[in-house]
């Protein structure tokens, strides 16, 4: 007679998730980020020029308050540029071009508030924090080398980046 150990964990058949989601490659994610940066720079440079940002360079450069203000303006411009594709498909323009998209951990398109607030405000806004912002931004992108290829902003927003197919 076989005796059962009352302290033994129950036997369960665990199956791997066999969904059609394929994690986006690091190269594609980098390419999308670079494309998004180029788009933002093309839009921001004329705004910065018209706003007198570059005129302060001859006076020793802008102070910390002016830099923070321009950082906030940059975030607003980024959100304005990326709002429509993020809302419609969970993609930025760069992600759309390279064929990847952002999904939640169940494979669904995340809520726009999650994308803009927890993902992008965190990722872009943290760099504005004096002293530690640059370090946290570095840690953020280095998270991509984990096995799940999720950056720190993906972990914060509970998202992942997958092939768009």
PDB file of C-alpha atoms in Angstrom:
ATOM      1  CA  UNK A   1       0.000   0.000   0.000  1.00  0.00           C
ATOM      2  CA  UNK A   2       1.417   3.357  -1.055  1.00  0.00           C
ATOM      3  CA  UNK A   3       1.289   5.960   1.637  1.00  0.00           C
ATOM      4  CA  UNK A   4       0.871   9.635   0.673  1.00  0.00           C
ATOM      5  CA  UNK A   5       2.996  12.258   2.392  1.00  0.00           C
ATOM      6  CA  UNK A   6       0.583  14.922   3.720  1.00  0.00           C
ATOM      7  CA  UNK A   7       3.323  17.576   3.429  1.00  0.00           C
ATOM      8  CA  UNK A   8       4.135  16.870  -0.201  1.00  0.00           C
ATOM      9  CA  UNK A   9       3.165  19.505  -2.738  1.00  0.00           C
ATOM     10  CA  UNK A  10       0.345  18.471  -5.064  1.00  0.00           C
ATOM     11  CA  UNK A  11       1.242  17.037  -8.445  1.00  0.00           C
ATOM     12  CA  UNK A  12       0.243  19.337 -11.275  1.00  0.00           C
ATOM     13  CA  UNK A  13       0.930  19.245 -14.977  1.00  0.00           C
ATOM     14  CA  UNK A  14       2.266  22.670 -15.912  1.00  0.00           C
ATOM     15  CA  UNK A  15       2.177  23.540 -19.578  1.00  0.00           C
ATOM     16  CA  UNK A  16       4.254  26.218 -21.209  1.00  0.00           C
ATOM     17  CA  UNK A  17       2.421  29.156 -22.736  1.00  0.00           C
ATOM     18  CA  UNK A  18       2.228  28.398 -26.432  1.00  0.00           C
ATOM     19  CA  UNK A  19       0.855  31.705 -27.672  1.00  0.00           C
ATOM     20  CA  UNK A  20       1.885  33.276 -30.936  1.00  0.00           C
ATOM     21  CA  UNK A  21       3.758  36.131 -29.248  1.00  0.00           C
ATOM     22  CA  UNK A  22       7.423  36.336 -30.165  1.00  0.00           C
ATOM     23  CA  UNK A  23       9.562  38.726 -28.159  1.00  0.00           C
ATOM     24  CA  UNK A  24      11.016  41.533 -30.232  1.00  0.00           C
ATOM     25  CA  UNK A  25      14.743  41.370 -30.766  1.00  0.00           C
ATOM     26  CA  UNK A  26      17.066  43.800 -29.054  1.00  0.00           C
ATOM     27  CA  UNK A  27      18.200  45.204 -32.405  1.00  0.00           C
ATOM     28  CA  UNK A  28      14.649  45.996 -33.477  1.00  0.00           C
ATOM     29  CA  UNK A  29      13.930  47.648 -30.139  1.00  0.00           C
ATOM     30  CA  UNK A  30      17.074  49.756 -30.455  1.00  0.00           C
ATOM     31  CA  UNK A  31      16.182  50.680 -34.045  1.00  0.00           C
ATOM     32  CA  UNK A  32      12.684  51.736 -33.001  1.00  0.00           C
ATOM     33  CA  UNK A  33      14.049  53.843 -30.134  1.00  0.00           C
ATOM     34  CA  UNK A  34      16.531  55.545 -32.465  1.00  0.00           C
ATOM     35  CA  UNK A  35      13.796  56.286 -35.021  1.00  0.00           C
ATOM     36  CA  UNK A  36      11.577  57.732 -32.277  1.00  0.00           C
ATOM     37  CA  UNK A  37      14.492  59.871 -31.086  1.00  0.00           C
ATOM     38  CA  UNK A  38      15.180  61.196 -34.596  1.00  0.00           C
ATOM     39  CA  UNK A  39      11.508  62.073 -35.046  1.00  0.00           C
ATOM     40  CA  UNK A  40      11.454  63.871 -31.673  1.00  0.00           C
ATOM     41  CA  UNK A  41      14.666  65.771 -32.452  1.00  0.00           C
ATOM     42  CA  UNK A  42      13.380  66.906 -35.848  1.00  0.00           C
ATOM     43  CA  UNK A  43      10.278  68.309 -34.146  1.00  0.00           C
ATOM     44  CA  UNK A  44      12.029  69.683 -31.029  1.00  0.00           C
ATOM     45  CA  UNK A  45      14.944  71.542 -32.643  1.00  0.00           C
ATOM     46  CA  UNK A  46      12.794  74.249 -34.270  1.00  0.00           C
ATOM     47  CA  UNK A  47      10.784  74.616 -31.050  1.00  0.00           C
ATOM     48  CA  UNK A  48      13.970  74.987 -29.012  1.00  0.00           C
ATOM     49  CA  UNK A  49      15.404  77.466 -31.491  1.00  0.00           C
ATOM     50  CA  UNK A  50      12.204  79.547 -31.484  1.00  0.00           C
ATOM     51  CA  UNK A  51      12.060  79.345 -27.678  1.00  0.00           C
ATOM     52  CA  UNK A  52      15.547  80.796 -27.298  1.00  0.00           C
ATOM     53  CA  UNK A  53      17.163  77.706 -25.800  1.00  0.00           C
ATOM     54  CA  UNK A  54      20.264  77.924 -27.985  1.00  0.00           C
ATOM     55  CA  UNK A  55      20.686  81.654 -27.328  1.00  0.00           C
ATOM     56  CA  UNK A  56      21.533  80.810 -23.702  1.00  0.00           C
ATOM     57  CA  UNK A  57      24.565  78.780 -24.799  1.00  0.00           C
ATOM     58  CA  UNK A  58      26.711  81.894 -25.198  1.00  0.00           C
ATOM     59  CA  UNK A  59      25.886  82.875 -21.603  1.00  0.00           C
ATOM     60  CA  UNK A  60      27.288  79.685 -20.105  1.00  0.00           C
ATOM     61  CA  UNK A  61      24.303  77.497 -20.883  1.00  0.00           C
ATOM     62  CA  UNK A  62      20.857  77.218 -19.371  1.00  0.00           C
ATOM     63  CA  UNK A  63      20.419  76.752 -15.638  1.00  0.00           C
ATOM     64  CA  UNK A  64      18.922  73.632 -14.083  1.00  0.00           C
ATOM     65  CA  UNK A  65      15.436  75.147 -13.994  1.00  0.00           C
ATOM     66  CA  UNK A  66      15.515  75.953 -17.706  1.00  0.00           C
ATOM     67  CA  UNK A  67      16.841  72.478 -18.493  1.00  0.00           C
ATOM     68  CA  UNK A  68      14.032  70.868 -16.480  1.00  0.00           C
ATOM     69  CA  UNK A  69      11.471  73.076 -18.214  1.00  0.00           C
ATOM     70  CA  UNK A  70      12.767  72.021 -21.631  1.00  0.00           C
ATOM     71  CA  UNK A  71      12.747  68.408 -20.476  1.00  0.00           C
ATOM     72  CA  UNK A  72       9.057  68.715 -19.635  1.00  0.00           C
ATOM     73  CA  UNK A  73       8.417  70.396 -23.010  1.00  0.00           C
ATOM     74  CA  UNK A  74      10.264  67.514 -24.676  1.00  0.00           C
ATOM     75  CA  UNK A  75       8.057  64.969 -22.888  1.00  0.00           C
ATOM     76  CA  UNK A  76       4.934  66.848 -23.962  1.00  0.00           C
ATOM     77  CA  UNK A  77       6.142  66.920 -27.568  1.00  0.00           C
ATOM     78  CA  UNK A  78       6.972  63.190 -27.417  1.00  0.00           C
ATOM     79  CA  UNK A  79       3.487  62.410 -26.096  1.00  0.00           C
ATOM     80  CA  UNK A  80       1.894  64.599 -28.784  1.00  0.00           C
ATOM     81  CA  UNK A  81       3.862  62.879 -31.558  1.00  0.00           C
ATOM     82  CA  UNK A  82       3.275  59.321 -30.307  1.00  0.00           C
ATOM     83  CA  UNK A  83      -0.292  59.641 -28.951  1.00  0.00           C
ATOM     84  CA  UNK A  84      -2.169  58.434 -32.044  1.00  0.00           C
ATOM     85  CA  UNK A  85      -0.115  55.319 -32.850  1.00  0.00           C
ATOM     86  CA  UNK A  86       0.108  54.332 -29.173  1.00  0.00           C
ATOM     87  CA  UNK A  87      -3.656  54.697 -28.759  1.00  0.00           C
ATOM     88  CA  UNK A  88      -4.513  52.840 -31.971  1.00  0.00           C
ATOM     89  CA  UNK A  89      -2.014  49.986 -32.006  1.00  0.00           C
ATOM     90  CA  UNK A  90       0.281  50.070 -28.977  1.00  0.00           C
ATOM     91  CA  UNK A  91       3.135  51.188 -31.208  1.00  0.00           C
ATOM     92  CA  UNK A  92       5.244  54.307 -31.494  1.00  0.00           C
ATOM     93  CA  UNK A  93       6.107  55.476 -35.002  1.00  0.00           C
ATOM     94  CA  UNK A  94       9.518  53.808 -34.678  1.00  0.00           C
ATOM     95  CA  UNK A  95       7.997  50.530 -33.488  1.00  0.00           C
ATOM     96  CA  UNK A  96       5.494  50.655 -36.351  1.00  0.00           C
ATOM     97  CA  UNK A  97       8.322  51.098 -38.894  1.00  0.00           C
ATOM     98  CA  UNK A  98      10.381  48.153 -37.574  1.00  0.00           C
ATOM     99  CA  UNK A  99       7.345  45.894 -36.989  1.00  0.00           C
ATOM    100  CA  UNK A 100       7.116  45.541 -33.214  1.00  0.00           C
ATOM    101  CA  UNK A 101       4.462  46.501 -30.666  1.00  0.00           C
ATOM    102  CA  UNK A 102       3.855  46.842 -26.955  1.00  0.00           C
ATOM    103  CA  UNK A 103       1.508  44.394 -25.233  1.00  0.00           C
ATOM    104  CA  UNK A 104       0.668  43.608 -21.633  1.00  0.00           C
ATOM    105  CA  UNK A 105       1.791  40.315 -20.132  1.00  0.00           C
ATOM    106  CA  UNK A 106      -1.355  38.598 -21.442  1.00  0.00           C
ATOM    107  CA  UNK A 107      -0.687  39.751 -25.000  1.00  0.00           C
ATOM    108  CA  UNK A 108      -3.347  42.467 -25.089  1.00  0.00           C
ATOM    109  CA  UNK A 109      -2.853  46.096 -26.065  1.00  0.00           C
ATOM    110  CA  UNK A 110      -2.207  48.021 -22.844  1.00  0.00           C
ATOM    111  CA  UNK A 111      -4.341  50.907 -21.689  1.00  0.00           C
ATOM    112  CA  UNK A 112      -3.119  54.254 -23.048  1.00  0.00           C
ATOM    113  CA  UNK A 113      -2.740  55.608 -19.514  1.00  0.00           C
ATOM    114  CA  UNK A 114      -0.426  52.718 -18.641  1.00  0.00           C
ATOM    115  CA  UNK A 115       1.647  53.346 -21.760  1.00  0.00           C
ATOM    116  CA  UNK A 116       1.964  57.094 -21.320  1.00  0.00           C
ATOM    117  CA  UNK A 117       2.164  57.185 -17.541  1.00  0.00           C
ATOM    118  CA  UNK A 118       3.883  54.118 -16.181  1.00  0.00           C
ATOM    119  CA  UNK A 119       5.955  53.277 -19.251  1.00  0.00           C
ATOM    120  CA  UNK A 120       6.968  56.483 -21.038  1.00  0.00           C
ATOM    121  CA  UNK A 121       6.688  59.042 -18.251  1.00  0.00           C
ATOM    122  CA  UNK A 122       8.815  56.775 -16.092  1.00  0.00           C
ATOM    123  CA  UNK A 123      11.374  55.998 -18.807  1.00  0.00           C
ATOM    124  CA  UNK A 124      11.746  59.555 -20.088  1.00  0.00           C
ATOM    125  CA  UNK A 125      10.937  61.490 -16.935  1.00  0.00           C
ATOM    126  CA  UNK A 126      13.382  59.665 -14.691  1.00  0.00           C
ATOM    127  CA  UNK A 127      16.262  61.081 -16.717  1.00  0.00           C
ATOM    128  CA  UNK A 128      15.233  64.577 -15.643  1.00  0.00           C
ATOM    129  CA  UNK A 129      15.926  63.841 -11.971  1.00  0.00           C
ATOM    130  CA  UNK A 130      19.180  65.546 -10.968  1.00  0.00           C
ATOM    131  CA  UNK A 131      22.065  63.326  -9.840  1.00  0.00           C
ATOM    132  CA  UNK A 132      20.378  59.898 -10.031  1.00  0.00           C
ATOM    133  CA  UNK A 133      18.310  60.215 -13.207  1.00  0.00           C
ATOM    134  CA  UNK A 134      21.139  59.282 -15.534  1.00  0.00           C
ATOM    135  CA  UNK A 135      22.069  56.226 -13.472  1.00  0.00           C
ATOM    136  CA  UNK A 136      18.483  54.966 -13.310  1.00  0.00           C
ATOM    137  CA  UNK A 137      18.129  55.557 -17.062  1.00  0.00           C
ATOM    138  CA  UNK A 138      21.229  53.425 -17.645  1.00  0.00           C
ATOM    139  CA  UNK A 139      19.882  50.636 -15.434  1.00  0.00           C
ATOM    140  CA  UNK A 140      16.558  50.932 -17.295  1.00  0.00           C
ATOM    141  CA  UNK A 141      18.077  50.114 -20.685  1.00  0.00           C
ATOM    142  CA  UNK A 142      20.514  47.506 -19.341  1.00  0.00           C
ATOM    143  CA  UNK A 143      17.532  45.432 -18.185  1.00  0.00           C
ATOM    144  CA  UNK A 144      17.094  44.487 -21.881  1.00  0.00           C
ATOM    145  CA  UNK A 145      19.863  41.904 -21.446  1.00  0.00           C
ATOM    146  CA  UNK A 146      17.710  39.778 -19.145  1.00  0.00           C
ATOM    147  CA  UNK A 147      16.246  36.596 -20.607  1.00  0.00           C
ATOM    148  CA  UNK A 148      12.759  38.148 -20.926  1.00  0.00           C
ATOM    149  CA  UNK A 149      14.188  41.199 -22.803  1.00  0.00           C
ATOM    150  CA  UNK A 150      12.120  43.587 -20.685  1.00  0.00           C
ATOM    151  CA  UNK A 151      13.608  46.947 -19.770  1.00  0.00           C
ATOM    152  CA  UNK A 152      12.934  48.432 -16.345  1.00  0.00           C
ATOM    153  CA  UNK A 153      10.138  50.578 -17.817  1.00  0.00           C
ATOM    154  CA  UNK A 154       8.511  47.369 -19.139  1.00  0.00           C
ATOM    155  CA  UNK A 155       8.654  45.859 -15.653  1.00  0.00           C
ATOM    156  CA  UNK A 156       7.154  49.022 -14.103  1.00  0.00           C
ATOM    157  CA  UNK A 157       4.321  49.092 -16.667  1.00  0.00           C
ATOM    158  CA  UNK A 158       3.895  45.280 -16.749  1.00  0.00           C
ATOM    159  CA  UNK A 159       4.401  45.264 -20.525  1.00  0.00           C
ATOM    160  CA  UNK A 160       6.547  43.493 -23.086  1.00  0.00           C
ATOM    161  CA  UNK A 161       7.541  44.242 -26.671  1.00  0.00           C
ATOM    162  CA  UNK A 162       6.713  41.611 -29.283  1.00  0.00           C
ATOM    163  CA  UNK A 163       6.823  41.147 -33.034  1.00  0.00           C
ATOM    164  CA  UNK A 164       3.815  42.815 -34.658  1.00  0.00           C
ATOM    165  CA  UNK A 165       3.401  40.189 -37.417  1.00  0.00           C
TER     166      UNK A 165
END
